[in-house]
PDB file of C-alpha atoms in Angstrom:
ATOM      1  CA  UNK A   1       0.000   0.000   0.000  1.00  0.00           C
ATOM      2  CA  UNK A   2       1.303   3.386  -0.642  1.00  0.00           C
ATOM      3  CA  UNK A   3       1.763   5.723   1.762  1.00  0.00           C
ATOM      4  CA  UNK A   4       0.116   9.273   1.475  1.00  0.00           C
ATOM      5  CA  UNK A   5       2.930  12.000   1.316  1.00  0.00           C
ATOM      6  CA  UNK A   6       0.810  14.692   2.315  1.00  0.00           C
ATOM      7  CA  UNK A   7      -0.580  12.470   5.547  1.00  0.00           C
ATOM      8  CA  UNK A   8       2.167  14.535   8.126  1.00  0.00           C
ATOM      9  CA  UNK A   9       0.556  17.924   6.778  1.00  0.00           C
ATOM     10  CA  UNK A  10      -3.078  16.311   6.986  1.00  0.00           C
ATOM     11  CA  UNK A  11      -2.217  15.094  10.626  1.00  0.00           C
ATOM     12  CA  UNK A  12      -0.682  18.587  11.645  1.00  0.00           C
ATOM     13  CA  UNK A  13      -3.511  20.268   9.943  1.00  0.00           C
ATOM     14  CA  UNK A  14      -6.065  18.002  12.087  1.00  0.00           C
ATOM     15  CA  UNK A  15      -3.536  18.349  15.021  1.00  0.00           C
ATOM     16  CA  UNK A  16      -4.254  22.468  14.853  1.00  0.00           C
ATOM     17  CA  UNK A  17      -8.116  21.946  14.848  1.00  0.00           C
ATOM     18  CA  UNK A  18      -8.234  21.017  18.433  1.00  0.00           C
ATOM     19  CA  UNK A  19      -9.065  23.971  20.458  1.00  0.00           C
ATOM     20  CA  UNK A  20      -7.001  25.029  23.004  1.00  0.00           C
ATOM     21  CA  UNK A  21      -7.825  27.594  25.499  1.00  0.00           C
ATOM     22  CA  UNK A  22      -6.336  28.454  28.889  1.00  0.00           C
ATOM     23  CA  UNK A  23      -9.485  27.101  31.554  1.00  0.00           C
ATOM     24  CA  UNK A  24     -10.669  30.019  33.756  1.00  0.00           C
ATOM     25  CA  UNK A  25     -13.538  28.709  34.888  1.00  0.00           C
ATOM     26  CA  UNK A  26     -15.136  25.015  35.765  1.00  0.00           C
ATOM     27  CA  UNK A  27     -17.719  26.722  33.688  1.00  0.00           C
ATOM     28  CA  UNK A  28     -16.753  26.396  30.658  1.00  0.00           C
ATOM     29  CA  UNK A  29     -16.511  22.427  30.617  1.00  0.00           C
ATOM     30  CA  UNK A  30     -18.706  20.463  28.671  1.00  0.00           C
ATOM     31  CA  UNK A  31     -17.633  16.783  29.869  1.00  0.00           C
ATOM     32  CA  UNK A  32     -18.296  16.159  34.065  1.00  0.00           C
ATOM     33  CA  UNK A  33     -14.654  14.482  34.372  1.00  0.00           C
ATOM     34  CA  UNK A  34     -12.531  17.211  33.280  1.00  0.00           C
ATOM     35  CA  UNK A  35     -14.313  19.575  34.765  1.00  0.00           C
ATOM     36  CA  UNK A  36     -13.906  17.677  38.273  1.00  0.00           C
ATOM     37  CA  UNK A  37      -9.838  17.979  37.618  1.00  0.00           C
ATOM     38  CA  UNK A  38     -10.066  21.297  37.311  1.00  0.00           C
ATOM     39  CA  UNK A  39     -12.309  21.977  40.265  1.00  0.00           C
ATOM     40  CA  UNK A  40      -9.694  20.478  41.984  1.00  0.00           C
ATOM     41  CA  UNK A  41      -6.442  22.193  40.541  1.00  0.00           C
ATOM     42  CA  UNK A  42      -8.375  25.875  40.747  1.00  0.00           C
ATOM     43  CA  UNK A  43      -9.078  24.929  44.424  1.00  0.00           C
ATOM     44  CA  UNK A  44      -5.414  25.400  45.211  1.00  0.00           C
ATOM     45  CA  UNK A  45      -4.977  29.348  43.648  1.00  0.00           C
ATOM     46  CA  UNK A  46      -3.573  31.261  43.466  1.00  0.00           C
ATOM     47  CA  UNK A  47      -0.616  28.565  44.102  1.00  0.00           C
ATOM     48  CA  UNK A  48      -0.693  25.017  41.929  1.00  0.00           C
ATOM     49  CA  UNK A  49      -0.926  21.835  42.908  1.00  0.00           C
ATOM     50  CA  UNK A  50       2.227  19.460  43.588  1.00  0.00           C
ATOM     51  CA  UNK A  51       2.214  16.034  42.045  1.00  0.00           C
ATOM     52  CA  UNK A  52       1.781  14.710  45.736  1.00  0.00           C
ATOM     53  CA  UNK A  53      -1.286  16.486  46.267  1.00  0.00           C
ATOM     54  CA  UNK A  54      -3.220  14.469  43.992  1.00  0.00           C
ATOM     55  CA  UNK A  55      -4.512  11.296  45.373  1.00  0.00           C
ATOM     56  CA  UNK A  56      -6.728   8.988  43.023  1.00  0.00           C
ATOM     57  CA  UNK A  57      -8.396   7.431  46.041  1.00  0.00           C
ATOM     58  CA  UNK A  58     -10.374  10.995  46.524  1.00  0.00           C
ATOM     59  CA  UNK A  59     -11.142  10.932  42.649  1.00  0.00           C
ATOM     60  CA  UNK A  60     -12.598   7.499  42.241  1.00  0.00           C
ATOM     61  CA  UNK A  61     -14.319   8.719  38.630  1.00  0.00           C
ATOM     62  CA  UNK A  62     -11.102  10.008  37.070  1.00  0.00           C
ATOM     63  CA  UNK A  63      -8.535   6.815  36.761  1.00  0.00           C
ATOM     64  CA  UNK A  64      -9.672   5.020  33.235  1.00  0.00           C
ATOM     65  CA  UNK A  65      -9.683   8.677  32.023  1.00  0.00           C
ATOM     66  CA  UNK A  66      -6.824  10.172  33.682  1.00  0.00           C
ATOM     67  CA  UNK A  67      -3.434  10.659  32.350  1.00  0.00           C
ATOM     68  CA  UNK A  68      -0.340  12.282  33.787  1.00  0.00           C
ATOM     69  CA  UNK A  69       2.818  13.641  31.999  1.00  0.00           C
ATOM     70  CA  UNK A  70       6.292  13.847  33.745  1.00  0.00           C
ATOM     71  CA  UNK A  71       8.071  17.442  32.081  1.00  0.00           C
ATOM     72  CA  UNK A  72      11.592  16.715  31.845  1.00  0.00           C
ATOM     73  CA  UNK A  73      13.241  19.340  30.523  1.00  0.00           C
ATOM     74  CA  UNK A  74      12.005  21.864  28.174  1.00  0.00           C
ATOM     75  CA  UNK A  75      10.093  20.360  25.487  1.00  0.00           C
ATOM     76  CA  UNK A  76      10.914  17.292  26.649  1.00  0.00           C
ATOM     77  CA  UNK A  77       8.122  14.777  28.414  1.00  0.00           C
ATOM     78  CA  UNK A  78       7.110  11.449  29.488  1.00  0.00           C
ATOM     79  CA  UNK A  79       4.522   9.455  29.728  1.00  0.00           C
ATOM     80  CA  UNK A  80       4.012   8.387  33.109  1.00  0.00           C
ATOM     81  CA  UNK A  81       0.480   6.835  33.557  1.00  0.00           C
ATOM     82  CA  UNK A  82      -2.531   7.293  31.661  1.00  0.00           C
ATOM     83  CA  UNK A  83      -6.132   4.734  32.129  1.00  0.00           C
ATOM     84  CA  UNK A  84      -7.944   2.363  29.715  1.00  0.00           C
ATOM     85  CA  UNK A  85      -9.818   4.942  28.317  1.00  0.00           C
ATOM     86  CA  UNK A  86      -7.204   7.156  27.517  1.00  0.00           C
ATOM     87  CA  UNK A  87      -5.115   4.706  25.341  1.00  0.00           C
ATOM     88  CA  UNK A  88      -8.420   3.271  23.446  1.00  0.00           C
ATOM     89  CA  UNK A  89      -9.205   6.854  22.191  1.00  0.00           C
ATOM     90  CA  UNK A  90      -5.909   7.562  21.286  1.00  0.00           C
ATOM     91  CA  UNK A  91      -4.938   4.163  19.723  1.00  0.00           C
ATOM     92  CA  UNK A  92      -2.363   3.457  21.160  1.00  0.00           C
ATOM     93  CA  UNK A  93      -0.520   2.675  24.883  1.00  0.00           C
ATOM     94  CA  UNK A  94       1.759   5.316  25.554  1.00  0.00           C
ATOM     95  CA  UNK A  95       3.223   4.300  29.255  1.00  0.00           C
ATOM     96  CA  UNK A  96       7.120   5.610  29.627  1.00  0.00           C
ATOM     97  CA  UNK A  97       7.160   6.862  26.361  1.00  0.00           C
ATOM     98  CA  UNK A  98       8.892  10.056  25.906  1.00  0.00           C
ATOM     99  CA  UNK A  99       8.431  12.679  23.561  1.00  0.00           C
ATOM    100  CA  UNK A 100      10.016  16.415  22.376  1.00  0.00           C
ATOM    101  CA  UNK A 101       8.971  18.856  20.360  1.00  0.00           C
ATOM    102  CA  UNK A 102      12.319  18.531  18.278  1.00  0.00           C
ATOM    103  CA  UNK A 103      12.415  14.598  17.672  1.00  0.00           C
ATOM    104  CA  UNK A 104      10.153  11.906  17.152  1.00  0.00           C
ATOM    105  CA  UNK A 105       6.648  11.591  15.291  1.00  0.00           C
ATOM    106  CA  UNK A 106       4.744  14.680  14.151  1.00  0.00           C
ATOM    107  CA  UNK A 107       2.430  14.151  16.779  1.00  0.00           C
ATOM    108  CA  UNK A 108       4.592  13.602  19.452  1.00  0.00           C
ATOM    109  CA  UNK A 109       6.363  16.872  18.142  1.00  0.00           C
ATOM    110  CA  UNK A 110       3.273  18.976  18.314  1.00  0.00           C
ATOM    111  CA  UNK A 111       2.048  17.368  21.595  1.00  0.00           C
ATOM    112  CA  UNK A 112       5.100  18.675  22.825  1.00  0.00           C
ATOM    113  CA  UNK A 113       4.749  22.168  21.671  1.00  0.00           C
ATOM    114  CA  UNK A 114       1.184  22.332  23.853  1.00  0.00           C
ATOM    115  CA  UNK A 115       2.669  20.872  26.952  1.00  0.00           C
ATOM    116  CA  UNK A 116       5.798  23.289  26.637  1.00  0.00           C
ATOM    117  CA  UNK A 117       3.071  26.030  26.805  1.00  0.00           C
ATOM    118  CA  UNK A 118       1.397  24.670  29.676  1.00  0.00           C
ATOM    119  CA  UNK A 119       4.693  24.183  31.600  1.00  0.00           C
ATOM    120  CA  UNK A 120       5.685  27.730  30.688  1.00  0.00           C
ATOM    121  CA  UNK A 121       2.554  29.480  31.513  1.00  0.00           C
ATOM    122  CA  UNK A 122       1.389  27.747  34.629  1.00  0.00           C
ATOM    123  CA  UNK A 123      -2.354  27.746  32.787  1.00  0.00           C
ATOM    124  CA  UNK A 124      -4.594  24.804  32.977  1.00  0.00           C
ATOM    125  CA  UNK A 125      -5.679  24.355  29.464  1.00  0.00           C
ATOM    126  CA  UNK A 126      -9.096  22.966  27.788  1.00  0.00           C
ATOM    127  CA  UNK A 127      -8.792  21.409  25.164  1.00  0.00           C
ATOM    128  CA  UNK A 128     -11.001  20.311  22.307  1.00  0.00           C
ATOM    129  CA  UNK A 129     -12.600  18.668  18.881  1.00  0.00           C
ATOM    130  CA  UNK A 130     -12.377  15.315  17.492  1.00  0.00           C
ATOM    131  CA  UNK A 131      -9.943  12.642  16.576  1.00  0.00           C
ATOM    132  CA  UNK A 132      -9.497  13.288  13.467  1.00  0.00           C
ATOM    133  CA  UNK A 133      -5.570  13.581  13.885  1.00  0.00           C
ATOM    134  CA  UNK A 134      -5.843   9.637  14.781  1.00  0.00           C
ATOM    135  CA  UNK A 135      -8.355   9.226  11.807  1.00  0.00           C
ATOM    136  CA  UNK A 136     -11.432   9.093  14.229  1.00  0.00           C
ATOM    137  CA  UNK A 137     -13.055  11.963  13.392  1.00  0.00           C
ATOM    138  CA  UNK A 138     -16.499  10.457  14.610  1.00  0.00           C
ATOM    139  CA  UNK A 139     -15.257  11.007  17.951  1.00  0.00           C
ATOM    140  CA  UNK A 140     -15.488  14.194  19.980  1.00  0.00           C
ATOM    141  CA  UNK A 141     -13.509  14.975  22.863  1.00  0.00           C
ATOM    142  CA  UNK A 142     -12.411  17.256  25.469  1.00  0.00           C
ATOM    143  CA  UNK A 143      -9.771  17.476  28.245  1.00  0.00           C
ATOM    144  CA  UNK A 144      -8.325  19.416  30.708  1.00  0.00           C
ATOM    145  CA  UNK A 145      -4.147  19.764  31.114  1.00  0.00           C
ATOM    146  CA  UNK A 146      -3.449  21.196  34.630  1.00  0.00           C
ATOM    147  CA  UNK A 147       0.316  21.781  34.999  1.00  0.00           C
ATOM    148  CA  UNK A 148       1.773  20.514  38.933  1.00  0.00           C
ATOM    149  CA  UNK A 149       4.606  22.187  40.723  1.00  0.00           C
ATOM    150  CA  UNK A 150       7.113  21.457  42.646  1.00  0.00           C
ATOM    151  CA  UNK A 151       8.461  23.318  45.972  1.00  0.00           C
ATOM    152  CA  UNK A 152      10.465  25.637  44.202  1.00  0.00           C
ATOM    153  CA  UNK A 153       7.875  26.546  41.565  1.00  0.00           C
ATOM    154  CA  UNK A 154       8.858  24.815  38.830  1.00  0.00           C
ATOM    155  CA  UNK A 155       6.347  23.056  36.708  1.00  0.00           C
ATOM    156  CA  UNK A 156       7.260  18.735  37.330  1.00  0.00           C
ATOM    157  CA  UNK A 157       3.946  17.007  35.368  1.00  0.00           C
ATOM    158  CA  UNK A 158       0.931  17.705  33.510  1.00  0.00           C
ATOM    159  CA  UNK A 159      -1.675  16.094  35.339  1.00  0.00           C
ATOM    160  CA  UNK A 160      -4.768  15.767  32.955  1.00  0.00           C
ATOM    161  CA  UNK A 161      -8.056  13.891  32.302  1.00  0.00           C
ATOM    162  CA  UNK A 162      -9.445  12.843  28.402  1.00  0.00           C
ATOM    163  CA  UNK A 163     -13.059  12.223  28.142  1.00  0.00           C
ATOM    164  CA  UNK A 164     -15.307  11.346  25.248  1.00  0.00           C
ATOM    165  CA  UNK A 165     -17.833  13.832  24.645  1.00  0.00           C
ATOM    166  CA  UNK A 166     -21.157  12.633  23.368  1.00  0.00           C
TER     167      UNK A 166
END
């Protein structure tokens, strides 16, 4: 089978159709599980979170849909846990897989890019629109990505939950 040559710019143009905008309010959520993380994240302003604030025992409705990011340098990330439902609407299991916004796939690249801006601003994001970008396009979707901070104020994961919208 031959293999599209345009498919990178189809995927980044799909890619840049998701809507991202900085979360201000619990509001604005469409989806009950995202908008429970950020609940939680906005309860700690003006400061963030740490990771070791977050315990999934007092968010029993989050894990199949949660997913958290370890930042490891700038633009650089890794996959540290995401649920069931995370990896069957992205296709794929992405557990200790790292990613940059200067190497690997185009998606990986451009994943990279957003969580570089959520690192850097401190800004819980909302994110969404379909899957086209993983050629599911009949699937809508939003999320939240709520950066985490260590004791000296530097951003450490990206703590965020993926839900189906229907």
């Amino acid at each position: 089978m031959e293999q599209d040559p345009n498919r990178d710019l189809k995927r980044e143009e799909n890619f840049n159709k998701v809507e991202r905008v900085p979360a201000l309010s619990a509001d604005q959520f469409v989806s009950p599980l995202p908008r429970r993380l950020f609940e939680w994240w906005a309860g700690f302003a003006p400061a963030l979170p740490s990771r070791t604030d977050f315990d999934i025992t007092q968010h029993r409705s989050l894990p199949a849909n949660i997913f958290l990011i370890e930042v490891l340098g700038p633009g650089h990330f890794l996959y540290r846990l995401h649920g069931d439902t995370v990896a069957d609407l992205i296709g794929r299991r992405t557990l200790n897989h790292e990613f940059s916004d200067e190497n690997g796939s185009l998606d990986d690249r451009l994943l990279a890019k957003h969580m570089r801006r959520v690192a850097t601003e401190k800004v819980a994001y909302q994110c969404f629109g379909d899957l086209a970008i993983l050629d599911k396009e009949f699937i809508n979707f939003e999320s939240v990505d709520c950066p985490l901070e260590n004791e000296d104020g530097i951003v450490t994961h990206i703590l965020g939950v993926f839900a189906e919208v229907r």
